[in-house]
XYZ file of C-alpha atoms in Angstrom:
679
model
C -5.173 -34.839 31.788
C -1.552 -35.900 31.312
C 0.822 -33.472 29.605
C 3.692 -34.512 27.357
C 6.346 -32.017 26.352
C 7.260 -31.879 22.663
C 10.481 -30.024 21.864
C 11.139 -28.400 18.495
C 14.178 -26.785 16.847
C 14.434 -24.626 13.714
C 17.028 -24.315 10.946
C 17.033 -21.008 8.996
C 14.511 -19.761 11.527
C 14.264 -16.124 10.338
C 12.276 -13.969 12.764
C 10.508 -17.039 14.168
C 7.184 -17.397 12.357
C 7.212 -21.217 12.399
C 8.517 -21.377 15.970
C 5.795 -19.008 17.184
C 3.156 -21.160 15.472
C 4.527 -24.400 16.957
C 4.418 -22.882 20.446
C 0.699 -22.119 19.999
C -0.218 -25.730 19.089
C -2.209 -27.753 21.638
C -2.952 -31.279 20.322
C -4.879 -33.803 22.428
C -5.324 -37.587 22.201
C -7.544 -39.092 24.856
C -6.152 -38.098 28.237
C -2.857 -36.977 26.711
C -2.165 -33.328 25.845
C 0.983 -31.902 24.284
C 2.839 -28.761 25.276
C 5.351 -27.488 22.722
C 8.653 -25.957 23.810
C 11.158 -24.334 21.452
C 14.820 -25.206 21.972
C 15.995 -22.379 19.718
C 16.876 -21.695 16.121
C 19.802 -20.772 13.872
C 20.006 -18.129 11.141
C 22.742 -16.091 9.460
C 20.936 -12.734 9.894
C 21.657 -11.030 13.275
C 18.678 -8.705 12.866
C 16.340 -11.669 12.299
C 17.722 -13.436 15.374
C 17.040 -10.358 17.533
C 13.408 -10.473 16.415
C 13.356 -14.258 16.967
C 14.465 -13.799 20.580
C 11.634 -11.347 21.224
C 8.816 -13.045 19.276
C 9.524 -16.654 20.345
C 10.854 -15.981 23.831
C 13.961 -18.179 23.595
C 17.471 -17.282 22.405
C 18.377 -17.947 18.798
C 21.906 -18.353 17.444
C 23.568 -16.395 14.640
C 25.186 -19.082 12.508
C 26.415 -19.260 8.906
C 25.640 -22.780 7.650
C 27.668 -22.486 4.402
C 30.680 -24.672 3.756
C 33.787 -22.762 2.716
C 33.265 -23.558 -0.971
C 29.597 -22.497 -0.767
C 30.581 -19.246 0.942
C 33.065 -18.411 -1.829
C 30.558 -19.317 -4.563
C 27.813 -17.159 -3.028
C 29.836 -14.111 -1.913
C 32.518 -14.235 -4.603
C 35.350 -13.909 -2.074
C 37.107 -15.750 0.731
C 35.432 -15.656 4.163
C 36.968 -13.426 6.876
C 39.672 -14.797 9.160
C 37.291 -15.326 12.097
C 34.820 -17.347 9.996
C 34.649 -21.137 10.338
C 32.457 -23.958 9.131
C 29.758 -25.083 11.540
C 29.502 -28.716 12.538
C 27.024 -31.019 14.315
C 28.399 -30.032 17.719
C 27.554 -26.366 17.014
C 23.965 -27.370 16.191
C 23.641 -29.294 19.474
C 24.944 -26.280 21.422
C 22.438 -24.013 19.659
C 19.679 -26.374 20.900
C 20.953 -26.173 24.471
C 22.398 -29.720 24.167
C 18.865 -31.137 24.163
C 17.331 -33.474 21.576
C 14.240 -32.120 19.795
C 11.244 -34.259 18.864
C 10.563 -32.200 15.725
C 12.991 -30.274 13.520
C 11.561 -27.655 11.144
C 13.751 -26.558 8.216
C 12.931 -23.561 5.998
C 16.135 -22.990 4.035
C 16.524 -19.983 1.677
C 14.252 -20.265 -1.352
C 15.529 -17.477 -3.638
C 17.403 -19.861 -5.919
C 14.275 -21.920 -6.603
C 11.778 -19.070 -6.583
C 9.790 -18.164 -9.663
C 10.814 -14.553 -9.043
C 14.287 -15.547 -10.287
C 14.863 -16.368 -13.937
C 15.886 -19.891 -14.910
C 19.209 -18.621 -16.248
C 20.055 -16.751 -13.045
C 19.068 -19.725 -10.881
C 21.738 -21.848 -12.596
C 24.594 -19.539 -11.594
C 27.100 -20.707 -8.967
C 25.810 -18.126 -6.476
C 22.248 -19.432 -6.358
C 23.264 -23.069 -6.688
C 25.286 -22.586 -3.493
C 22.192 -21.128 -1.840
C 20.088 -24.106 -2.964
C 22.668 -26.524 -1.574
C 21.866 -25.271 1.930
C 18.839 -27.599 1.773
C 21.078 -30.663 1.755
C 23.546 -29.030 4.148
C 20.822 -28.450 6.789
C 19.606 -32.066 6.519
C 23.123 -33.444 6.950
C 23.888 -31.236 9.964
C 20.579 -32.235 11.572
C 20.952 -36.035 11.214
C 24.599 -35.936 12.302
C 23.880 -33.734 15.319
C 21.485 -36.304 16.791
C 22.689 -39.491 15.086
C 22.772 -41.397 18.398
C 19.146 -40.489 19.230
C 17.375 -39.536 15.996
C 14.748 -36.826 15.775
C 11.188 -38.235 15.616
C 9.726 -36.044 12.848
C 11.308 -33.741 10.269
C 9.343 -31.079 8.415
C 11.111 -29.415 5.478
C 9.363 -26.408 3.867
C 10.268 -24.467 0.721
C 8.847 -23.065 -2.535
C 7.073 -25.523 -4.903
C 9.570 -24.921 -7.719
C 12.269 -26.636 -5.625
C 10.758 -29.947 -6.787
C 11.983 -29.155 -10.332
C 14.934 -26.771 -10.013
C 16.327 -28.641 -7.001
C 15.350 -32.184 -8.005
C 18.938 -33.429 -7.781
C 19.195 -32.049 -4.240
C 15.892 -33.597 -3.147
C 17.040 -36.994 -4.451
C 20.172 -36.723 -2.312
C 18.120 -35.606 0.701
C 15.875 -38.675 0.329
C 18.907 -40.969 0.200
C 20.460 -39.393 3.320
C 17.226 -39.645 5.312
C 16.626 -43.265 4.267
C 20.194 -44.078 5.271
C 19.462 -42.757 8.781
C 16.224 -44.731 9.119
C 13.582 -42.278 7.943
C 10.558 -42.789 5.710
C 10.100 -39.776 3.439
C 7.301 -38.264 1.368
C 6.934 -35.077 -0.648
C 3.802 -33.001 -1.131
C 2.552 -29.433 -1.459
C 0.199 -27.383 0.669
C -1.389 -23.942 0.831
C -0.511 -22.061 4.010
C -3.606 -19.929 3.542
C -5.902 -22.957 3.695
C -4.047 -24.552 6.608
C -4.040 -21.411 8.725
C -7.248 -19.740 7.529
C -5.316 -16.743 6.224
C -6.269 -13.922 3.876
C -3.555 -14.974 1.426
C -2.936 -17.983 -0.798
C 0.606 -19.258 -0.208
C 1.540 -22.478 -2.035
C 4.554 -24.280 -0.547
C 6.532 -27.514 -0.981
C 6.579 -29.877 2.002
C 8.838 -32.840 2.742
C 7.822 -34.936 5.770
C 10.114 -37.550 7.279
C 9.330 -39.980 10.093
C 11.780 -42.186 11.961
C 10.314 -45.639 11.318
C 11.338 -47.143 14.663
C 9.961 -44.290 16.784
C 6.786 -43.152 15.005
C 4.514 -45.892 13.583
C 1.126 -44.032 13.457
C -0.403 -42.257 10.477
C 0.241 -38.556 9.969
C -3.143 -36.995 9.214
C -3.677 -33.975 7.023
C -4.574 -30.707 8.819
C -8.101 -29.420 8.374
C -8.404 -27.002 5.487
C -10.054 -23.661 6.148
C -11.580 -21.141 3.780
C -9.426 -18.255 2.656
C -10.444 -14.971 4.232
C -10.849 -11.583 2.558
C -8.116 -9.010 3.038
C -10.790 -6.587 4.231
C -11.518 -8.894 7.197
C -7.964 -8.318 8.399
C -7.300 -4.741 7.278
C -10.698 -3.520 8.477
C -9.736 -4.327 12.076
C -6.483 -2.360 11.905
C -5.997 1.369 12.536
C -6.325 3.468 9.393
C -3.020 3.567 7.565
C -0.745 6.389 8.636
C -2.166 6.398 12.195
C 0.735 7.348 14.472
C -0.529 5.024 17.209
C 0.175 2.052 14.933
C 3.864 2.961 14.664
C 6.267 3.416 11.745
C 5.480 0.005 10.217
C 2.005 1.302 9.307
C 3.144 4.329 7.323
C 1.988 4.718 3.741
C 4.665 3.769 1.175
C 5.868 6.724 -0.908
C 5.605 5.711 -4.557
C 6.370 7.535 -7.776
C 3.487 9.533 -9.220
C 3.337 7.351 -12.330
C 2.989 4.268 -10.114
C 0.000 5.796 -8.288
C -1.626 6.574 -11.643
C -1.066 3.032 -12.884
C -2.553 1.554 -9.702
C -5.620 3.773 -10.027
C -6.399 2.367 -13.479
C -5.774 -1.289 -12.600
C -9.060 -3.106 -12.018
C -9.471 -4.574 -8.527
C -8.724 -8.291 -8.702
C -6.534 -7.844 -11.792
C -2.992 -6.605 -12.482
C -0.980 -4.570 -14.996
C -2.792 -6.172 -17.931
C -5.776 -3.947 -17.153
C -3.700 -1.049 -18.481
C -3.660 -2.611 -21.945
C -7.331 -1.735 -22.293
C -6.723 2.008 -21.920
C -6.586 4.167 -25.042
C -3.401 6.272 -25.184
C -2.824 8.997 -27.763
C 0.381 11.038 -27.908
C 1.413 9.717 -24.515
C -1.860 10.760 -22.815
C -5.005 8.928 -21.829
C -7.707 9.616 -24.380
C -10.800 8.794 -22.318
C -9.913 9.823 -18.767
C -8.706 12.826 -16.795
C -7.376 13.041 -13.247
C -9.121 15.976 -11.570
C -9.284 17.288 -7.999
C -12.065 15.953 -5.819
C -15.280 17.892 -6.383
C -16.517 20.127 -3.567
C -19.633 19.216 -1.579
C -20.743 16.396 -3.862
C -20.809 18.397 -7.091
C -22.407 16.352 -9.882
C -23.286 13.680 -7.310
C -25.896 11.069 -8.225
C -28.142 9.486 -5.575
C -29.146 5.825 -5.964
C -32.811 5.193 -6.758
C -33.337 3.202 -3.551
C -31.234 5.492 -1.342
C -32.012 8.661 0.595
C -31.093 12.153 -0.525
C -29.327 14.771 1.541
C -30.856 18.019 2.717
C -32.724 19.839 -0.059
C -31.407 23.410 -0.333
C -32.675 26.443 -2.216
C -29.971 25.967 -4.854
C -30.406 22.246 -5.429
C -28.751 21.932 -8.824
C -26.366 19.186 -10.014
C -23.407 21.574 -10.264
C -23.523 22.636 -6.611
C -24.325 19.429 -4.747
C -25.596 15.882 -4.740
C -28.870 16.745 -6.482
C -29.295 14.087 -9.171
C -30.794 10.592 -9.123
C -30.134 7.354 -11.001
C -33.646 6.986 -12.399
C -34.338 3.473 -13.739
C -37.442 4.710 -15.601
C -35.496 5.880 -18.618
C -37.205 3.584 -21.155
C -40.094 5.607 -22.571
C -42.820 4.087 -24.751
C -41.792 6.112 -27.816
C -38.053 5.565 -27.485
C -35.917 2.609 -28.406
C -33.979 1.992 -25.174
C -31.596 -0.824 -26.031
C -28.809 1.303 -27.486
C -25.567 0.597 -25.661
C -27.597 -1.123 -22.958
C -25.753 -3.500 -20.616
C -28.002 -5.960 -18.828
C -27.138 -7.475 -15.463
C -26.128 -11.148 -15.342
C -29.176 -12.239 -13.319
C -31.803 -10.079 -15.041
C -33.961 -10.950 -18.041
C -33.011 -9.400 -21.367
C -35.198 -7.083 -23.447
C -36.773 -8.054 -26.772
C -34.215 -9.461 -29.200
C -34.367 -7.396 -32.385
C -32.571 -7.498 -35.695
C -30.275 -4.628 -34.755
C -26.632 -5.626 -34.826
C -24.818 -2.409 -33.971
C -26.981 -1.368 -31.051
C -27.890 -4.809 -29.771
C -27.912 -5.599 -26.093
C -24.864 -6.448 -23.977
C -24.490 -8.295 -20.674
C -22.243 -7.809 -17.645
C -20.602 -11.250 -17.716
C -19.024 -12.078 -14.306
C -17.151 -15.092 -15.655
C -13.884 -13.244 -16.087
C -11.108 -15.248 -14.483
C -7.903 -13.330 -14.017
C -4.975 -15.692 -14.417
C -3.128 -16.419 -11.178
C -0.060 -17.918 -12.835
C 3.144 -16.034 -12.166
C 4.234 -16.526 -15.776
C 1.269 -14.449 -16.874
C 2.505 -11.603 -14.689
C 0.756 -9.783 -11.853
C 2.695 -6.506 -11.798
C 0.648 -3.607 -10.437
C -2.069 -6.054 -9.363
C -4.790 -4.601 -7.124
C -6.703 -6.884 -4.755
C -10.340 -6.334 -4.000
C -11.147 -5.399 -0.396
C -13.167 -8.613 0.049
C -10.739 -11.152 -1.454
C -7.597 -12.922 -0.269
C -4.099 -11.950 -1.397
C -1.553 -14.090 -3.127
C 1.716 -15.213 -1.576
C 3.619 -12.431 0.220
C 7.196 -12.612 -1.042
C 10.327 -10.827 0.098
C 9.812 -8.144 -2.565
C 6.394 -6.505 -2.419
C 6.555 -3.318 -4.494
C 3.470 -2.679 -6.667
C 5.496 -3.214 -9.817
C 6.598 -6.695 -8.641
C 3.193 -8.319 -8.194
C -0.307 -7.942 -6.796
C 0.658 -5.991 -3.679
C -1.995 -3.263 -3.621
C -5.565 -3.156 -2.355
C -8.721 -1.297 -3.436
C -9.309 0.498 -0.120
C -12.859 1.939 0.133
C -12.019 4.069 3.189
C -11.414 7.420 1.460
C -13.609 9.597 3.707
C -12.088 12.686 5.282
C -9.320 13.110 2.749
C -8.662 16.769 2.105
C -7.861 17.650 -1.519
C -7.263 20.807 -3.505
C -10.583 21.987 -4.918
C -9.500 24.853 -7.238
C -11.365 27.337 -5.033
C -10.505 31.037 -5.684
C -7.821 30.081 -8.214
C -6.597 33.024 -10.340
C -5.167 32.195 -13.769
C -2.537 34.638 -15.166
C -3.572 36.502 -18.349
C -0.778 34.799 -20.292
C -1.294 31.341 -18.747
C -3.503 28.381 -19.675
C -6.726 27.546 -17.895
C -7.385 24.281 -16.052
C -10.144 21.848 -16.951
C -13.500 23.592 -17.487
C -15.977 22.127 -14.964
C -19.561 22.937 -14.042
C -18.451 25.241 -11.222
C -20.240 28.554 -11.612
C -18.167 30.798 -9.360
C -14.748 31.204 -7.734
C -15.949 29.463 -4.539
C -17.058 26.287 -6.317
C -14.156 25.649 -8.694
C -14.979 28.119 -11.465
C -11.894 29.660 -13.042
C -10.890 33.342 -12.667
C -8.412 35.351 -14.733
C -6.167 38.334 -14.027
C -7.632 40.555 -16.808
C -5.485 43.691 -17.482
C -8.201 45.398 -19.566
C -10.060 48.092 -17.493
C -13.775 48.692 -18.063
C -14.902 51.378 -20.517
C -16.156 53.804 -17.875
C -14.998 56.013 -15.025
C -15.028 54.391 -11.669
C -16.960 55.742 -8.741
C -14.500 57.395 -6.351
C -15.079 58.431 -2.770
C -13.824 61.812 -1.538
C -13.186 63.038 -5.114
C -11.547 66.478 -5.441
C -12.732 68.272 -8.604
C -10.298 70.497 -10.502
C -11.001 74.281 -10.421
C -11.485 74.357 -14.172
C -13.232 70.990 -14.442
C -16.751 69.763 -13.853
C -17.923 68.169 -10.643
C -19.610 64.863 -10.170
C -23.320 64.530 -9.533
C -24.543 66.504 -6.551
C -26.046 63.952 -4.155
C -27.195 63.900 -0.564
C -24.066 62.144 0.670
C -21.063 64.012 1.958
C -18.278 61.643 0.936
C -18.962 61.049 -2.760
C -20.369 62.829 -5.820
C -19.587 66.628 -5.836
C -17.496 66.382 -2.732
C -14.539 68.851 -2.938
C -12.805 71.311 -5.288
C -9.206 72.361 -5.734
C -9.839 76.093 -4.978
C -6.881 78.357 -5.998
C -8.267 81.256 -3.941
C -7.170 79.814 -0.650
C -5.484 81.762 2.139
C -3.271 80.548 4.942
C -5.074 82.725 7.486
C -7.999 81.422 9.467
C -10.881 83.172 7.725
C -12.978 80.234 6.781
C -11.523 80.112 3.264
C -8.518 77.977 4.180
C -10.092 75.039 5.960
C -8.918 71.662 4.616
C -6.635 73.468 2.207
C -5.227 71.385 -0.654
C -1.936 72.870 -1.833
C -1.005 72.448 -5.516
C 1.983 70.165 -6.093
C 4.142 73.017 -7.562
C 3.340 75.645 -4.898
C 4.449 76.289 -1.356
C 2.422 75.027 1.564
C 0.934 76.977 4.392
C 2.497 77.123 7.815
C 3.165 73.763 9.335
C 1.287 73.747 12.632
C 1.044 71.251 15.445
C -2.472 70.045 14.659
C -4.612 69.648 11.581
C -7.917 68.676 13.116
C -9.454 72.006 12.104
C -8.139 71.777 8.520
C -5.646 74.696 8.693
C -1.950 74.861 7.907
C -0.162 72.500 5.580
C -3.069 70.090 5.466
C -3.080 68.358 2.053
C -1.364 68.422 -1.320
C -2.617 67.734 -4.847
C -0.139 64.964 -5.630
C -0.081 64.150 -9.386
C 1.654 60.842 -8.698
C -1.540 59.031 -7.813
C -2.180 55.544 -9.081
C -5.862 56.423 -9.513
C -5.265 58.295 -12.757
C -5.476 55.264 -15.054
C -6.105 54.983 -18.745
C -7.275 52.177 -20.966
C -4.850 49.239 -20.974
C -3.656 49.832 -17.411
C -4.202 47.271 -14.652
C -7.422 47.040 -12.655
C -8.548 50.481 -11.534
C -8.958 51.727 -7.932
C -6.336 50.913 -5.316
C -5.342 47.458 -6.469
C -8.115 45.459 -4.857
C -7.463 41.753 -5.519
C -4.214 42.805 -7.168
C -1.694 40.192 -8.281
C 2.024 41.011 -8.044
C 4.167 39.369 -10.746
C 6.734 36.839 -9.460
C 9.627 38.890 -10.910
C 8.334 42.268 -9.648
C 8.436 44.040 -6.292
C 5.375 44.749 -4.160
C 4.236 47.983 -2.536
C 4.702 48.976 1.080
C 3.307 46.310 3.404
C 0.493 47.781 5.469
C -0.980 46.579 8.733
C -4.274 45.657 7.055
C -2.811 44.000 3.956
C -5.279 41.502 2.531
C -6.107 39.931 -0.800
C -9.239 42.090 -1.121
C -7.821 45.532 -0.268
C -4.694 45.828 -2.378
C -2.068 44.003 -4.385
C -1.408 41.436 -1.715
C -1.379 38.303 -3.852
C 1.429 36.927 -6.006
C 1.519 34.982 -9.267
C 3.532 32.022 -7.903
C 4.983 29.917 -10.756
C 5.923 27.054 -8.430
C 2.953 24.870 -9.294
C 2.579 22.237 -11.952
C -0.523 20.705 -13.427
C 0.719 17.274 -12.355
C 3.762 16.071 -10.375
C 6.831 14.790 -12.170
C 6.511 11.148 -13.205
C 9.313 10.003 -10.897
C 8.391 12.258 -7.968
C 7.837 10.142 -4.838
C 4.780 10.989 -2.792
C 1.630 9.698 -1.146
C -1.207 10.279 -3.607
C -4.886 9.524 -3.095
C -6.528 8.871 -6.459
C -10.095 7.597 -6.414
C -10.228 4.767 -8.936
C -13.093 4.048 -11.310
C -14.607 1.618 -8.774
C -14.731 4.380 -6.145
C -11.899 2.988 -3.993
C -8.306 3.962 -3.303
C -5.866 1.548 -4.962
C -2.863 1.674 -2.672
C 0.004 -0.629 -1.618
C -0.186 -2.636 1.592
C 1.662 -1.138 4.537
C 4.381 -3.224 6.179
C 2.200 -3.766 9.257
C -0.684 -4.966 7.070
C 1.623 -7.545 5.448
C 2.597 -8.790 8.922
C -1.092 -9.166 9.825
C -1.833 -10.991 6.541
C 1.016 -13.380 7.405
C -0.666 -13.907 10.846
C 2.516 -12.729 12.578
C 0.299 -10.460 14.697
C -3.372 -9.924 15.345
C -4.721 -6.908 13.400
C -5.154 -4.900 16.599
C -1.599 -5.554 17.841
C 1.354 -3.173 17.731
C 4.556 -4.407 16.121
C 7.993 -2.892 15.618
C 10.668 -5.192 14.249
C 14.402 -4.697 14.582
C 15.898 -1.764 12.683
C 14.127 1.146 10.985
C 14.085 -0.052 7.376
C 10.913 -0.951 5.488
C 12.732 -3.059 2.910
C 14.375 -5.178 5.646
C 11.081 -5.527 7.526
C 9.274 -6.615 4.357
C 11.959 -9.150 3.481
C 11.771 -10.730 6.942
C 7.955 -10.788 6.859
C 7.850 -12.258 3.345
C 10.345 -15.002 4.260
C 8.592 -16.243 7.410
C 6.287 -19.251 7.663
C 2.833 -17.969 8.719
C 2.445 -18.851 12.429
C -1.194 -19.930 11.992
C -0.198 -22.386 9.239
C 2.719 -23.656 11.345
C 0.305 -24.174 14.248
C -1.883 -26.403 12.054
C 1.157 -28.468 11.003
C 2.320 -28.738 14.632
C -1.134 -29.950 15.731
C -1.071 -32.988 13.416
C 2.599 -33.705 14.174
C 1.866 -33.504 17.885
C -1.132 -35.835 17.493
C 1.072 -38.398 15.748
C 3.698 -38.210 18.506
C 1.045 -38.563 21.225
C -0.308 -41.685 19.487
C 3.214 -43.099 19.334
C 3.770 -42.310 23.018
C 0.545 -44.114 23.970
C 1.422 -47.190 21.882
C -1.282 -46.616 19.264
C -0.527 -47.219 15.593
C -3.950 -46.287 14.209
C -6.797 -43.980 15.174
C -10.245 -43.801 13.598
C -10.515 -40.292 12.150
C -12.572 -38.485 9.535
C -9.502 -36.408 8.638
C -7.787 -37.497 5.399
C -4.310 -38.969 5.588
C -1.756 -36.369 4.534
C -1.166 -37.446 0.914
C -1.347 -41.144 0.061
C 2.383 -41.702 -0.407
C 3.005 -40.046 2.958
C 0.533 -42.479 4.564
C 2.325 -45.436 2.991
C 5.673 -44.186 4.212
C 4.452 -43.555 7.736
C 2.843 -46.985 8.176
C 5.409 -49.171 6.462
C 7.589 -51.368 8.714
C 11.211 -50.276 8.862
C 12.669 -53.579 7.569
C 10.841 -53.393 4.205
C 12.406 -51.471 1.300
C 10.970 -48.060 0.554
C 8.749 -47.751 -2.586
C 10.463 -44.564 -3.858
């Protein structure tokens, strides 16, 4: 096997997606095999070049390709004193003074992007950015005018063919002047690279007619993959081992709510079907996750959990979806929705309760003009193009993630509602431990409470005489006590307004100043006072003080709970957070993490770790959205390398089942140089 080296160079290289893909290509023709080597790349962004150096393995060059007039038009000011225009010699130095076989150009596309309005794209700033397309072509042909590059691949957004038509016409004229045959086409990076995204792009291919006579064949198209195929292989989002690029984006609460109600596979237009009254959803509530499968329904063909002694719907998953609901004496077609593949019931004359069908032929528009804000992708489908801006409100950049297991949520357990407050949603919970509401009721019961160690007044009646020694008729406030030890003074209780007996060193025998009848007790309550006894399960108001803190203070043995007002029914609309809301389809509609976007772009394998330059999600996402997917670039490099190997071996045609890459490209690539071009 003979190996031929194919060298490639990149204009506006970004973080090196195309260069990484070219390096992976390995075309073969007969006994010839190609090995790609990158000579470098140029870009204006220093951060992108640092990532290029690491991802591609060769040094890139920070270079501003603007002319002075373009710089002023784009930035609105004169360039700094140290700035200068780059020329062909600077390009050759950036390539290590070597001549590449293939040059790949991916100039900035913001000016021609559909994300930018037509009016804004016509401003001087974005026209200057669009003119970099022609500027890159001119620098490239002049840099190697004495030994022209064999193949040129120019990639951009499809709208460049309309918004930048005048520039493309000039590019065609320049390339024809330097001996190139040119053709324009479009391609889908997702189909070329077998990605989980659909990414339509414009492609201009140029071949030097004297150096490359063979056909350029179209790369094999692959099926688009589902996003779940990629995301399912990655660590669960938020996993620290995956690094900061895999953290969950913090969105505003209202954005999380919107995502939850967007149907998977659709976008913001799903929200138009919701009924809103007085600024609130009429038909839906957002409630905490139910505890232990409350009101759970088992499928008819599934297995049930353990059957307990309290197997009721309101305390577990103890219900079943029984298909045998149609009884012989009951008309069962009311509001019935039949499946698409099942037979319908008898067609009757009823018009208001006639049958319905679950029609799967709903095709959500994919056109950008129709809008895809707050779009949510299904777990099993491919995404759209990943742009430089990927917030949920800017397109379909969220996914219906079914992996919601293990998420801890507030379950309303043991929640006490203040007497003057409003209750939460009434659920089927039957007790405080299963979500049932409780209230701090200030109204005492209409009866005396049972008290241990009660001391009866001398002139009052005692409680019931029982066999116990610590309750019932237990003790009496006897005024006939004596301070001497004669049996009558044991465990003496001194009235509050009298003097005590002698204070002695020990009171284990009940003598001396042993006890006092203190009238300041909190046990003497009357109707309307707070809960009787010693404040068990007591709630201290937020604006009040609490009692002395004891060593055994607990919620069930005193007033050791507080009515904390720092809780709201729902967060503020603009409060940023990570919220897990289970959508109507049972999944979590959430935005992609930055690392997931890199994997969808094929920049890394799903199991790989990645940390780009800087610590800024917006910068990372811009760099990832701007790159050419390496797997798609590899497919393009394979067919380019095959063409160059055929040219090196003297072949001008090869029998292949692969289609020629667009008919006008085939004509351009096979036409002799001396004949005029047909376009």
